[in-house]
PDB file of N, CA and C in Angstrom:
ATOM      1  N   UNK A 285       9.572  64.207 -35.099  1.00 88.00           N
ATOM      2  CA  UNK A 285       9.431  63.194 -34.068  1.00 88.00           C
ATOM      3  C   UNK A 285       9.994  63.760 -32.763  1.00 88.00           C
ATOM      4  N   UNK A 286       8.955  63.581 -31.841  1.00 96.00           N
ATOM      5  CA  UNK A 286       9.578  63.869 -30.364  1.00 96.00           C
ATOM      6  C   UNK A 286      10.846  63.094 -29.923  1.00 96.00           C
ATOM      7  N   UNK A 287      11.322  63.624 -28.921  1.00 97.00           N
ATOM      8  CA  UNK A 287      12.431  62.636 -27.890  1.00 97.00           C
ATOM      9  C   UNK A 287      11.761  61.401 -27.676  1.00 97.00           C
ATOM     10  N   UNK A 288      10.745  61.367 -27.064  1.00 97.00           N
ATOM     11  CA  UNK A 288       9.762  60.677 -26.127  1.00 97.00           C
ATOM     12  C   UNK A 288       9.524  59.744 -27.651  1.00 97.00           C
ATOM     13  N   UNK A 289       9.142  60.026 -28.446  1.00 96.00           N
ATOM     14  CA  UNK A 289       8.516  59.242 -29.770  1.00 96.00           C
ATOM     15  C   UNK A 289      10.026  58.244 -29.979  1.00 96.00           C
ATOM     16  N   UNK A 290      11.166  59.227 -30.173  1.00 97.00           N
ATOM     17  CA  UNK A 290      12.453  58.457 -30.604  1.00 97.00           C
ATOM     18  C   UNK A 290      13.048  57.150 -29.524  1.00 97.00           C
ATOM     19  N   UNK A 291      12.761  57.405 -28.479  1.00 97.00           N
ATOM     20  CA  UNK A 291      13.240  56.756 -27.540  1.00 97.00           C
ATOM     21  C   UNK A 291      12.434  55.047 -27.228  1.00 97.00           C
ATOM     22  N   UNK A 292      10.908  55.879 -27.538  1.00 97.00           N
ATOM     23  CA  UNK A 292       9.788  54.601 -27.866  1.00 97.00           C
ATOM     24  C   UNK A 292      10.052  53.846 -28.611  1.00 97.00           C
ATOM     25  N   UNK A 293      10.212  54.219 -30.075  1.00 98.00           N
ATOM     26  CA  UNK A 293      10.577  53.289 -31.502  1.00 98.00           C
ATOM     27  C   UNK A 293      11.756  52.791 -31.065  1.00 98.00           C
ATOM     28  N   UNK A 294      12.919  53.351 -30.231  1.00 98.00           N
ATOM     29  CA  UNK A 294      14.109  52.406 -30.190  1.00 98.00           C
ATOM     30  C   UNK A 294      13.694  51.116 -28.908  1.00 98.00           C
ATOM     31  N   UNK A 295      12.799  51.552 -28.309  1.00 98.00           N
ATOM     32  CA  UNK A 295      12.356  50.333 -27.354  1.00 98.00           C
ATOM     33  C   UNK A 295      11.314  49.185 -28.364  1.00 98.00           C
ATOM     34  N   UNK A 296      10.279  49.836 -29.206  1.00 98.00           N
ATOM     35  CA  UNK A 296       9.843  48.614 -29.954  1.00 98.00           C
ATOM     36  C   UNK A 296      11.064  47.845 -30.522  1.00 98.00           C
ATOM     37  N   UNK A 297      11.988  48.267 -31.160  1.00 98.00           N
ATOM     38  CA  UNK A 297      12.941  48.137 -32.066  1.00 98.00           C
ATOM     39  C   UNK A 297      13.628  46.523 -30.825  1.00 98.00           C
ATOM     40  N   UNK A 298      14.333  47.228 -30.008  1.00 98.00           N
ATOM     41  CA  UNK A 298      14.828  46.112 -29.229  1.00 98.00           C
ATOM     42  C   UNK A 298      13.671  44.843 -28.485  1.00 98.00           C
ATOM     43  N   UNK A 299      12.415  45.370 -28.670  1.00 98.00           N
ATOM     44  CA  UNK A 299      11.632  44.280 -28.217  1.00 98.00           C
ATOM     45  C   UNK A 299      11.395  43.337 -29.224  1.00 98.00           C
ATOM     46  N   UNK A 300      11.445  44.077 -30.454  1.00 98.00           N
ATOM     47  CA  UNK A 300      11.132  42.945 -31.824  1.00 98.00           C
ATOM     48  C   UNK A 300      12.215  42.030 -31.991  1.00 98.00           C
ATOM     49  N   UNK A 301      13.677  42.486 -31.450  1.00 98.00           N
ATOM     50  CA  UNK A 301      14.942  41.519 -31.285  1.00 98.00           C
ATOM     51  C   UNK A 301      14.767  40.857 -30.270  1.00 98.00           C
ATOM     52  N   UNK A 302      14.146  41.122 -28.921  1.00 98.00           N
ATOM     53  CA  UNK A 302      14.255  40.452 -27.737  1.00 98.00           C
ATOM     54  C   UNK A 302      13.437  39.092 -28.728  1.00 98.00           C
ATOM     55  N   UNK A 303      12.211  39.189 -28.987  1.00 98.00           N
ATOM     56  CA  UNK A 303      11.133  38.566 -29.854  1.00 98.00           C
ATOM     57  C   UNK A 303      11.931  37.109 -30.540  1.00 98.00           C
ATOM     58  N   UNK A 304      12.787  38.233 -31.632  1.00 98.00           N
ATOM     59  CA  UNK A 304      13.546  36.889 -32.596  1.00 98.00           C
ATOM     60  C   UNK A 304      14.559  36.300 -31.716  1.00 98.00           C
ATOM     61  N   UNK A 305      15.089  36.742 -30.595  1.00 98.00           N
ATOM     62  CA  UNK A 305      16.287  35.783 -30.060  1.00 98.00           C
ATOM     63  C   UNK A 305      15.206  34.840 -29.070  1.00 98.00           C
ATOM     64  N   UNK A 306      14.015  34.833 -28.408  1.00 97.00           N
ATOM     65  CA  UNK A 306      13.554  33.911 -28.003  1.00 97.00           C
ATOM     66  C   UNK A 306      12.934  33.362 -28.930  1.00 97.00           C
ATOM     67  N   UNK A 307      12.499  33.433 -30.904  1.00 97.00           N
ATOM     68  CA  UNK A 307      12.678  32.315 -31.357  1.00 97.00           C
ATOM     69  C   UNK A 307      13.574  31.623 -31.824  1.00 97.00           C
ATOM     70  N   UNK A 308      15.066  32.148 -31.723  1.00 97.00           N
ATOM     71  CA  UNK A 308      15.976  31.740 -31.969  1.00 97.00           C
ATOM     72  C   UNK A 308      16.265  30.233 -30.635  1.00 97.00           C
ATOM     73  N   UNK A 309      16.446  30.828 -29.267  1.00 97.00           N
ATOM     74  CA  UNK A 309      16.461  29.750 -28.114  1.00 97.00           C
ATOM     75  C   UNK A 309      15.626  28.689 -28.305  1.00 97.00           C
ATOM     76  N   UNK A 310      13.975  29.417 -29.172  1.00 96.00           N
ATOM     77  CA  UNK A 310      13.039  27.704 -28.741  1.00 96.00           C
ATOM     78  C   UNK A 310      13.668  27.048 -30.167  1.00 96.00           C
ATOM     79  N   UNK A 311      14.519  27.679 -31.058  1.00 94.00           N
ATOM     80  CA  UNK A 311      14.509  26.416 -32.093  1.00 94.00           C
ATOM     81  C   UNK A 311      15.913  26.137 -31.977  1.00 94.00           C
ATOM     82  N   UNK A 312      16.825  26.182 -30.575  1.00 95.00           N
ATOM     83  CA  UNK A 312      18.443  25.664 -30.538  1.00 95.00           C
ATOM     84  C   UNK A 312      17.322  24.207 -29.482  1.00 95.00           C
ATOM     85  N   UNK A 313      16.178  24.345 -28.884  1.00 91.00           N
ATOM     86  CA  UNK A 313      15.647  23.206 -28.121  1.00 91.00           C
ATOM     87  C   UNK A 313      15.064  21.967 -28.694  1.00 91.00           C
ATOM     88  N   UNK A 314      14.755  22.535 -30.289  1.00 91.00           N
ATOM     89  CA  UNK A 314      15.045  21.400 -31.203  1.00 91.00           C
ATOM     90  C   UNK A 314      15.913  20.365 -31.314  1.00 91.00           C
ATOM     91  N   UNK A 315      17.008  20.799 -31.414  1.00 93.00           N
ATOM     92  CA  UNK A 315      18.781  20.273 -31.304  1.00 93.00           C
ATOM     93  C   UNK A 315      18.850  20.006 -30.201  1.00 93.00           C
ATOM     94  N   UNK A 316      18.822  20.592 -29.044  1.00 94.00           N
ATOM     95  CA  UNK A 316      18.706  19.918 -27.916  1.00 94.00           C
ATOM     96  C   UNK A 316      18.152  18.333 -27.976  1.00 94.00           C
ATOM     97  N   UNK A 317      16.405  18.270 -27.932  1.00 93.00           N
ATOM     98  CA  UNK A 317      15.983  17.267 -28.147  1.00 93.00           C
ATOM     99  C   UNK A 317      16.461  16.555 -28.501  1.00 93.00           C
ATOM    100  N   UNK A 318      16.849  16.202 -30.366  1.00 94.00           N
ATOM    101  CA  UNK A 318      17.144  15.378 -31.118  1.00 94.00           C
ATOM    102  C   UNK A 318      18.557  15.064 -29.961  1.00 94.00           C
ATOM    103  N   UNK A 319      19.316  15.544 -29.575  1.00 95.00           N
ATOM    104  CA  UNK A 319      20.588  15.309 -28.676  1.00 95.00           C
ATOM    105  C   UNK A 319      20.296  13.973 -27.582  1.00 95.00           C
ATOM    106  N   UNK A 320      19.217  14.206 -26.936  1.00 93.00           N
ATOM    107  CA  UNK A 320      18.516  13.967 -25.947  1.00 93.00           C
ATOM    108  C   UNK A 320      17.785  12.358 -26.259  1.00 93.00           C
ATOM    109  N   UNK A 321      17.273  12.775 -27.573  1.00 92.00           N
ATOM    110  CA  UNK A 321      16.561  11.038 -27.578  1.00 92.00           C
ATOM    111  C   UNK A 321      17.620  10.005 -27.610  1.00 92.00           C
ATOM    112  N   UNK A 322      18.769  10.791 -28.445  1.00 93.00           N
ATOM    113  CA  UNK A 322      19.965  10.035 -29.023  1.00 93.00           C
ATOM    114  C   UNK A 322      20.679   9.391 -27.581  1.00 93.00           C
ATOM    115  N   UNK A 323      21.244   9.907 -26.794  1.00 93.00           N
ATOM    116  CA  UNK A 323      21.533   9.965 -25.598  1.00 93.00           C
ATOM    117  C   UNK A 323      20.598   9.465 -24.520  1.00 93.00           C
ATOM    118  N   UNK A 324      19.035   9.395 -25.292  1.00 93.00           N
ATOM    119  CA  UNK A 324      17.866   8.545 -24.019  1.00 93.00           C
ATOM    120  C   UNK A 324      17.952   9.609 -22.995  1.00 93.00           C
ATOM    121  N   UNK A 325      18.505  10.812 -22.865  1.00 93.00           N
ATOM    122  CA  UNK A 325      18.136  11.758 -21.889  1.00 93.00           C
ATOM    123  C   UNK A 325      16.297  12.248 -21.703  1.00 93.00           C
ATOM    124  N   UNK A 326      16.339  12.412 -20.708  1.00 93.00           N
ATOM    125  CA  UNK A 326      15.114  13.189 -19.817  1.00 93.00           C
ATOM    126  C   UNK A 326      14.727  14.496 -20.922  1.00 93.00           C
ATOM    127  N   UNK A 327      13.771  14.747 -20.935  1.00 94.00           N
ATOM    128  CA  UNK A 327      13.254  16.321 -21.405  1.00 94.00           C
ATOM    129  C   UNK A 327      13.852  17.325 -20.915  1.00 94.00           C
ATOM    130  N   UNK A 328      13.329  17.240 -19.322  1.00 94.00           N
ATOM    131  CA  UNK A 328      13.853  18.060 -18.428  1.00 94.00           C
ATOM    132  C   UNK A 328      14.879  17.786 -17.741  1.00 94.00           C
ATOM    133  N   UNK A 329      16.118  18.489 -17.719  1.00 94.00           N
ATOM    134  CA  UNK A 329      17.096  18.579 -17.489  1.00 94.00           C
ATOM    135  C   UNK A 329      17.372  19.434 -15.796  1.00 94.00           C
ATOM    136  N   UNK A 330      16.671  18.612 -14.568  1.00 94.00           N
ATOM    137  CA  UNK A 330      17.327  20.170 -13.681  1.00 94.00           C
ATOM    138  C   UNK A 330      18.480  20.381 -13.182  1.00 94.00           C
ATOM    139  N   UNK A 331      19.680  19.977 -13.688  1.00 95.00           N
ATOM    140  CA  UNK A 331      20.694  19.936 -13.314  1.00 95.00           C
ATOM    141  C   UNK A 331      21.339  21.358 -14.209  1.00 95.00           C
ATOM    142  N   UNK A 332      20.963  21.080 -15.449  1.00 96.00           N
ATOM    143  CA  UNK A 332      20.934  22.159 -16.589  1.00 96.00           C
ATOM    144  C   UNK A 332      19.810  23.477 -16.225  1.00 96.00           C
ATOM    145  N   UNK A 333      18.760  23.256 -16.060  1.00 97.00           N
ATOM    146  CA  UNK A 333      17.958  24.105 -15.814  1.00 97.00           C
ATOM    147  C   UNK A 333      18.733  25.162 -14.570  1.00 97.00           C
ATOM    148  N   UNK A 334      19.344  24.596 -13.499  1.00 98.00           N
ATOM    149  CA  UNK A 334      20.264  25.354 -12.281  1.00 98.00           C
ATOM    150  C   UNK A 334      21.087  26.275 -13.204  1.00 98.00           C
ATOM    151  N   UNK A 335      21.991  25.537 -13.983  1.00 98.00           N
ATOM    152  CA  UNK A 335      22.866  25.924 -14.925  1.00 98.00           C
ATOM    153  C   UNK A 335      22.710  27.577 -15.225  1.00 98.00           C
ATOM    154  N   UNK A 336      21.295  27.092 -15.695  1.00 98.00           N
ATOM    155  CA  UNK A 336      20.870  28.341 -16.867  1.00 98.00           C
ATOM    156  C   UNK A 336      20.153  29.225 -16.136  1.00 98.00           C
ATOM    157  N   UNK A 337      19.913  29.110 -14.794  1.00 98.00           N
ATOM    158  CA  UNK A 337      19.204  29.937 -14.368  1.00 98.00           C
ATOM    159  C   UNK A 337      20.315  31.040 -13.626  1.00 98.00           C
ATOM    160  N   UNK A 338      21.236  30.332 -12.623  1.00 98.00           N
ATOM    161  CA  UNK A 338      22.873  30.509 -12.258  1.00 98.00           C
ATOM    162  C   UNK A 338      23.805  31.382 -12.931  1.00 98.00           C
ATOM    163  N   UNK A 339      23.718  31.186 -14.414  1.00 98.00           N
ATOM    164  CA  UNK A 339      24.256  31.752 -15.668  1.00 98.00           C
ATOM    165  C   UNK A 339      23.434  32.682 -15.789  1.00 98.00           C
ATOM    166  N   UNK A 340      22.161  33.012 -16.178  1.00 98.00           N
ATOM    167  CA  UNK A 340      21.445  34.471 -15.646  1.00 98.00           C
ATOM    168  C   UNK A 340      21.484  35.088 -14.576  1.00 98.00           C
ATOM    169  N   UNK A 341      21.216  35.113 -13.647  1.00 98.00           N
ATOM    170  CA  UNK A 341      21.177  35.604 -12.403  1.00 98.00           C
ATOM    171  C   UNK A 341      22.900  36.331 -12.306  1.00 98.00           C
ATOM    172  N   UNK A 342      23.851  35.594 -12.088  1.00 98.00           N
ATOM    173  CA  UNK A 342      24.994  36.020 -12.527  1.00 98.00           C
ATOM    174  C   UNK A 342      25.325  37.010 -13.132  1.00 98.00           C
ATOM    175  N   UNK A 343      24.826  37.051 -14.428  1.00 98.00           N
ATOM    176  CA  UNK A 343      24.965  38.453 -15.252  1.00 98.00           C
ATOM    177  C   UNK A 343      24.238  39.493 -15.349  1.00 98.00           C
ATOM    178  N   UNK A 344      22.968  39.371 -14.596  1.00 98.00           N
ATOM    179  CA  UNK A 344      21.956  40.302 -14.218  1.00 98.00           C
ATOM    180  C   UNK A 344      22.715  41.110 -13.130  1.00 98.00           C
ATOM    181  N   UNK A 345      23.272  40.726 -12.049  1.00 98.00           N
ATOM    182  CA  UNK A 345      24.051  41.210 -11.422  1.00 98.00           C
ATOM    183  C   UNK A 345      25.218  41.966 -11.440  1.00 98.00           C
ATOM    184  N   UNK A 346      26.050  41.167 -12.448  1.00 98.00           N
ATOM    185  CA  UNK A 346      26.832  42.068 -13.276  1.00 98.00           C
ATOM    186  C   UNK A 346      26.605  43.104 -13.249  1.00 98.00           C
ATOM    187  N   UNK A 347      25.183  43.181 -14.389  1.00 98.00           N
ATOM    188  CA  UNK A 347      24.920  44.769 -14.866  1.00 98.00           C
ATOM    189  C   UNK A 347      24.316  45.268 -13.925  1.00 98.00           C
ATOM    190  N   UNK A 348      24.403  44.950 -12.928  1.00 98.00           N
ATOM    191  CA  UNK A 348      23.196  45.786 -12.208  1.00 98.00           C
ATOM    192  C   UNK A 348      21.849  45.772 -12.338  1.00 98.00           C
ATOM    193  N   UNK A 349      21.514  44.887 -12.903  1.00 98.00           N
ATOM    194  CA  UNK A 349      19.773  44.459 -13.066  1.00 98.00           C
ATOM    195  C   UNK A 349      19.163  43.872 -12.151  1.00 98.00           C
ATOM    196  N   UNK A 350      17.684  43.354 -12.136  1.00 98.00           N
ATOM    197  CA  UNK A 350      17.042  43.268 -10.811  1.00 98.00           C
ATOM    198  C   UNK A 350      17.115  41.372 -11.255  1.00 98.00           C
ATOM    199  N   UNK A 351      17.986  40.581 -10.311  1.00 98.00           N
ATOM    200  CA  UNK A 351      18.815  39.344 -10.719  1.00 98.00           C
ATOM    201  C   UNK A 351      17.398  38.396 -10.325  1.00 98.00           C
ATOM    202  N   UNK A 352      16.388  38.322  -9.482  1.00 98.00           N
ATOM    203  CA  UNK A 352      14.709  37.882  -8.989  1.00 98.00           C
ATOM    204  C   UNK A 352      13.826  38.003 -10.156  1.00 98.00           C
ATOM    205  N   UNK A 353      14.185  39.746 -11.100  1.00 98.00           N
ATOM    206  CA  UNK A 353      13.281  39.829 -12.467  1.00 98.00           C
ATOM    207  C   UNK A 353      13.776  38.949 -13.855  1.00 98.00           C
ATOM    208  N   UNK A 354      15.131  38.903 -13.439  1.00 98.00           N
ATOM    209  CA  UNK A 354      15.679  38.275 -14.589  1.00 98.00           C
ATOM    210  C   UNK A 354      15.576  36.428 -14.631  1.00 98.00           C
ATOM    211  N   UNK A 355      15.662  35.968 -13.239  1.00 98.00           N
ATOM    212  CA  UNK A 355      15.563  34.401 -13.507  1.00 98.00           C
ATOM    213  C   UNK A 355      14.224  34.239 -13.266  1.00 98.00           C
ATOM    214  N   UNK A 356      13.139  35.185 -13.076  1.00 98.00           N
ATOM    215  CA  UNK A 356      11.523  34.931 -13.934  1.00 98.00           C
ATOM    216  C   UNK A 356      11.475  34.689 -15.040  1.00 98.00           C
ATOM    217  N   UNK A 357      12.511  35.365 -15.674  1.00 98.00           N
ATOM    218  CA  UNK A 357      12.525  35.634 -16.854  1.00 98.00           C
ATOM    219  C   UNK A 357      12.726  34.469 -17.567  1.00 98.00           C
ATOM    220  N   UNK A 358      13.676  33.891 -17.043  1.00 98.00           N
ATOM    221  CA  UNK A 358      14.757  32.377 -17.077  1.00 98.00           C
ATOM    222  C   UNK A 358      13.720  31.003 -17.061  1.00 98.00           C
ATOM    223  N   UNK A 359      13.131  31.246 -16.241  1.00 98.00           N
ATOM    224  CA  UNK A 359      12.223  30.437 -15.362  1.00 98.00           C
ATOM    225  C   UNK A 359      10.883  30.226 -16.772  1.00 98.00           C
ATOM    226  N   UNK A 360      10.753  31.328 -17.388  1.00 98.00           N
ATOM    227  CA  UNK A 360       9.872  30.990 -18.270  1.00 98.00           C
ATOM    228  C   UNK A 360       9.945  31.165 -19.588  1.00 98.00           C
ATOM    229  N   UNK A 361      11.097  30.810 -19.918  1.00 98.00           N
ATOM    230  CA  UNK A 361      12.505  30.387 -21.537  1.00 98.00           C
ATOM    231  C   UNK A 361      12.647  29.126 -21.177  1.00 98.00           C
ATOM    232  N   UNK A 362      12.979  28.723 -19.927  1.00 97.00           N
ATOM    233  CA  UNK A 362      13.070  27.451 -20.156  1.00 97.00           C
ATOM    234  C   UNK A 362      11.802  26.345 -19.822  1.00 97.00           C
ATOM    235  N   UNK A 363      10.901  26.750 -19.105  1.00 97.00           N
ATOM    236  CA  UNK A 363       9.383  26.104 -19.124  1.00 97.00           C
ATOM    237  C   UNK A 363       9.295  26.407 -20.800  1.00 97.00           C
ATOM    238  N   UNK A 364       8.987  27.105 -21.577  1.00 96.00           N
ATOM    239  CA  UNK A 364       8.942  27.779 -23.093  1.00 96.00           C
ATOM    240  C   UNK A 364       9.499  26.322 -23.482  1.00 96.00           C
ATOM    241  N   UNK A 365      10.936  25.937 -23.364  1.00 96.00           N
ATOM    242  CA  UNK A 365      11.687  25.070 -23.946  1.00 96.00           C
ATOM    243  C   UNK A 365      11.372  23.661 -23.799  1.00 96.00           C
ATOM    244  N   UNK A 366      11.072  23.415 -22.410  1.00 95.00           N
ATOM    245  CA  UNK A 366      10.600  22.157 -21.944  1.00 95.00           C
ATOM    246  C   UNK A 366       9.085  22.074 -22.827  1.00 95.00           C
ATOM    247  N   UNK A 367       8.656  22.303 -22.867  1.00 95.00           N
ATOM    248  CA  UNK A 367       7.049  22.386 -23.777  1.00 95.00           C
ATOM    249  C   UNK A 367       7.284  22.573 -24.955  1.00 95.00           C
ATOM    250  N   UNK A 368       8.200  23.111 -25.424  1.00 95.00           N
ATOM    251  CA  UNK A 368       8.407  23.157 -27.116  1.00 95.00           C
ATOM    252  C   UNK A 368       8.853  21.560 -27.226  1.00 95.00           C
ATOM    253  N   UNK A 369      10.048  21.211 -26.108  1.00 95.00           N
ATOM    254  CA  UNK A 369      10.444  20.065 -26.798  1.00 95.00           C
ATOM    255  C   UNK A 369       9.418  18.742 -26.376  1.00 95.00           C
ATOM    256  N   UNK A 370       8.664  18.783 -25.384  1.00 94.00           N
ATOM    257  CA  UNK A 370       7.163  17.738 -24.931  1.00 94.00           C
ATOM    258  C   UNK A 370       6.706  17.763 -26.617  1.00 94.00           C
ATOM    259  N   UNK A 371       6.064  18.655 -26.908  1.00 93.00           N
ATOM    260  CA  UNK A 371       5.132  19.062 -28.239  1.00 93.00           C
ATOM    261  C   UNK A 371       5.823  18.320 -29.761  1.00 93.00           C
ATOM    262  N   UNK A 372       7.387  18.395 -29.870  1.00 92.00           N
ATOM    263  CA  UNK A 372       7.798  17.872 -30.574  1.00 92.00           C
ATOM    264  C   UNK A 372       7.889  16.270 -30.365  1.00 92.00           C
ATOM    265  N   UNK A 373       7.729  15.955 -29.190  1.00 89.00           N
ATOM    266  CA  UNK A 373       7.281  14.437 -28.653  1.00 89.00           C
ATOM    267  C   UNK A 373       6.789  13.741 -29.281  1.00 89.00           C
ATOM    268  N   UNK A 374       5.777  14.783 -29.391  1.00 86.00           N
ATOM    269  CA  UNK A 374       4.153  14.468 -29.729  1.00 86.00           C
ATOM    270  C   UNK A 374       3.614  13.824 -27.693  1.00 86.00           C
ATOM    271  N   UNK A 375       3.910  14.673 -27.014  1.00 74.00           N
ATOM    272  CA  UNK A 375       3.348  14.666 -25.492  1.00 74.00           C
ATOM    273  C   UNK A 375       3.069  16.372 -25.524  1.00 74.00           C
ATOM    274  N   UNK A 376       2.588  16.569 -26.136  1.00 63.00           N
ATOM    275  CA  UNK A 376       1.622  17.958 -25.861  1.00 63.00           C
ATOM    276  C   UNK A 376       2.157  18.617 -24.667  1.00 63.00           C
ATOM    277  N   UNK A 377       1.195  19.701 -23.880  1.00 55.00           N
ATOM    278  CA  UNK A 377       2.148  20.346 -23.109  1.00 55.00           C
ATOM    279  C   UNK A 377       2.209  19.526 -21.526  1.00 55.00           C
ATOM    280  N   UNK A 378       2.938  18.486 -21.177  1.00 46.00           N
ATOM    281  CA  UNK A 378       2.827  17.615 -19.998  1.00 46.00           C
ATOM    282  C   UNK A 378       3.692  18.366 -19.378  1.00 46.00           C
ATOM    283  N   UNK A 379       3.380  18.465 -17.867  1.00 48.00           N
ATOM    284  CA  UNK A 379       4.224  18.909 -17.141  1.00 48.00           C
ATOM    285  C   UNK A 379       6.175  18.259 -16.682  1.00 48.00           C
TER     286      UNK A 379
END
């Protein structure tokens, strides 16, 4: 195996984890929900949504990452979440 080959497989490798920890996030939005009806809260949360975007951006910076690529990133985990938890509604994907 090349460098170039080894270095590839360790990038699939971390994309197949990136993979399971965003199905790990859409099924903590489960629990969320159920939280949420209990409480009569909103779906969408943008007070939380700031939160979580704030809380990324933050640590993108940290490391030195590009902090604009990362709360895209943010931006569409938590649209992901808001629509997982619509769907569990039974309100399909409503804005």
């Amino acid at each position: 195996m090349t460098a170039i080959e080894e270095v590839r497989n360790r990038i699939e490798q971390i994309d197949y984890e990136i993979i399971k920890l965003i199905e790990e996030r859409i099924g903590c939005a489960t629990d969320v929900l159920d939280i949420k009806k209990k409480e009569h809260m909103s779906i969408n949360d943008g007070t939380q949504n700031h939160v979580v975007l704030d809380r990324a951006t933050n640590a993108a910076t940290e490391r030195n990452l590009d902090s604009g690529a990362v709360k895209e990133i943010f931006e569409i985990l938590i649209r992901m979440s808001i629509e997982h938890q619509h769907e569990l509604s039974g309100e399909g994907n409503l804005p």
